[in-house]
Amino acid sequence: MSEFNLEEHHLTVREVHRNLPASALYEHAIRYEKDASIAENGALVAYSGVKTGRSPKDKRVVKHPDSEQNVWWGPVNIPFDAQTFAVNRQRAIDYLNTRDRLYCVDTFAGWDPKYRIKVRVICSRPYHALFMRTMLIRPTAQELAGYGTPDMTIYNAGAFPANRLTTGMGSTTSVNLSLEDRELVILGTEYAGEMKKGVFTVANYFAPKRGILSMHCSATADRETARSSLLFGLSGTGKTTLSADPKRHLIGDDEHCWSDDGIFNIEGGCYAKAINLTPESEPDIFQALRFGAVLENVVLDEDRIVDFTDTGISENTRGAYPIDFIASAKIPCMAGHPSDIIFLTCDAFGVLPPVSALSPAHAMYHFISGYTAKVAGTEMGVTEPQATFSPCFGGPFLVWHPYKYAELLAAKMKQHDARVWLVNTGWSGGAYGTGKRISLEHTRAIIDAIHDGSLANARTEVDPIFGFDVVTECAGVPRKILRPRSVWTDAAAYDSAAKKLAHLFRENFEQYESGVSPEIKAAGAA
Ligand code: ATP
Ligand code: MN
């Protein structure tokens, strides 16, 4: 055992494993996790227990005088006091101290050395250690030797419940964030994605303070010009799927920052949905699920082959893999200023066109609205699709008010001449139930046409309800589907569905009307 210990964190467990390689974490998982196994494809298969998605209602943020004025308090950032944070933190530490062995993973978040932060993960499950080693940026041996004190620490005691009698606890799950201490304490949920999005939340607080825009988006870059393209979108809209694009460099699949020097990925791994994954439709992601990857909540058959169609444990099955498992990944994960910004939405009403060009005002309207229809999965308790509005396409992870991010985006878009697009990866020809989801092939053709510049000159027509420019011609996509009304068998039914969706947009936007310019207000649905 090395001399490394966690005493500065009040952890007295003697057996502490720091930054074990994947092979060793596999061995620990097989020995000490009750149900871990190795799939035939080589990935480590682990189970997150009762929680197979994030628990946004159980997140609390310390209300501290230094940050109080900056935080967008409400259902996304539910305040609690420093004392309750300390109680939960102590509970996590006490639990971790009962373990025979602990894992410490020292990593970086943020590929730009100017802005990267040191994130330390302390956990009791080898699965969680491998997950965060995979998802964040792995330091070299030299960087590890000189690592010093972390900037952010995650205490994952997820196997142990929160005390329901503790003030303000809504359940036995508790995700506790202190921005001042840069500490995240997890109790009562073993869903690994909670750690990854905790890091993103911290980035979402500190980046805007430095004039940097943190964004819930994937990113790719042109192999020649190095200019990037961003794909914003809520869960299940296609960020990860569409960024695995062999024609371009992959910069990252989920969390990025935009500084004056260009964009950089916050993470060092990708976290793909595994449901219905096939080697034909998503070859790059499929092959990345091999030795060194973590597969969560999937079902194996008796030959240890993953059944990607089995949702018996969760709809939200996931695979985490180091970003360099994707051949087109660019290391370091940094690129130039975006030429195109794409808002992905998965419209379960089948109303929005496959692709529309947005003016700056429409871009702001849609960025602040953050519309999608939630499909079954990432959040606990969501089994039927439903319309959701989540500002900046990342509401649950925002710390400042959405305007803070919107203003930064507006300024950067303008400064760097980025075009903005709204792409519907959801339903066509009818709502969920009658229509069908737009094929990946067609969506990929649209994204290609955006990137090769052809859509910027394509014919468009103004949508009578939403007011944006609907693109009516695109190579590789049948003309008919570009106008959604023409694929519905019943045009009157389309009109009424469109009106209904427009109404939902207006209703949601009411809360922002007084804070935006008249142009943005006018860009709203009629
Ligand atoms: P999260 O924020 O939860 O990581 P995400 O935006 O990265 O979500 P993906 O993991 O890319 O979402 O999930 C998109 C899912 O939708 C995949 O399972 C993909 O196969 C499926 N899909 C089906 N049709 C399309 C389409 N036309 N475009 C994009 N994805 C599609
Ligand atoms: Mn993703």
XYZ file of N, CA and C and ligand atoms in Angstrom, residues 196-197 216 218 234-236 238-241 253-254 270-273 318, ligand 2:
55
model
N -20.868 13.171 -12.204
C -20.480 13.876 -13.423
C -21.230 15.196 -13.544
N -22.527 15.177 -13.257
C -23.297 16.400 -13.388
C -23.040 17.343 -12.210
N -24.262 22.935 -21.930
C -24.678 21.533 -21.991
C -24.788 21.160 -23.472
N -22.686 18.897 -26.964
C -21.560 18.148 -27.498
C -20.868 19.048 -28.512
N -31.271 18.655 -24.494
C -31.546 17.972 -23.225
C -31.323 16.477 -23.397
N -31.527 15.752 -22.327
C -31.252 14.317 -22.342
C -32.020 13.596 -23.449
N -31.327 12.752 -24.177
C -31.972 11.916 -25.180
C -32.224 12.591 -26.514
N -29.805 13.604 -28.624
C -28.840 13.163 -29.630
C -27.451 13.778 -29.557
N -27.125 14.453 -28.469
C -25.794 15.073 -28.359
C -24.681 14.041 -28.564
N -24.758 12.956 -27.779
C -23.684 11.956 -27.833
C -23.696 11.220 -29.170
N -24.884 10.785 -29.586
C -25.019 10.019 -30.822
C -24.500 10.803 -32.021
N -18.864 15.052 -25.777
C -20.254 14.647 -26.006
C -21.272 15.296 -25.085
N -20.830 16.142 -24.118
C -21.844 16.606 -23.159
C -21.618 17.967 -22.498
N -16.978 9.870 -22.475
C -18.339 10.038 -22.999
C -19.270 9.089 -22.260
N -20.549 9.440 -22.288
C -21.536 8.686 -21.504
C -22.760 8.481 -22.407
N -22.747 7.363 -23.126
C -23.762 7.164 -24.159
C -24.945 6.358 -23.644
N -26.083 6.669 -24.159
C -27.248 5.823 -23.904
C -27.004 4.503 -24.624
N -26.568 2.738 -19.780
C -25.523 3.664 -20.226
C -24.176 2.983 -20.366
Mn -25.039 12.279 -23.898
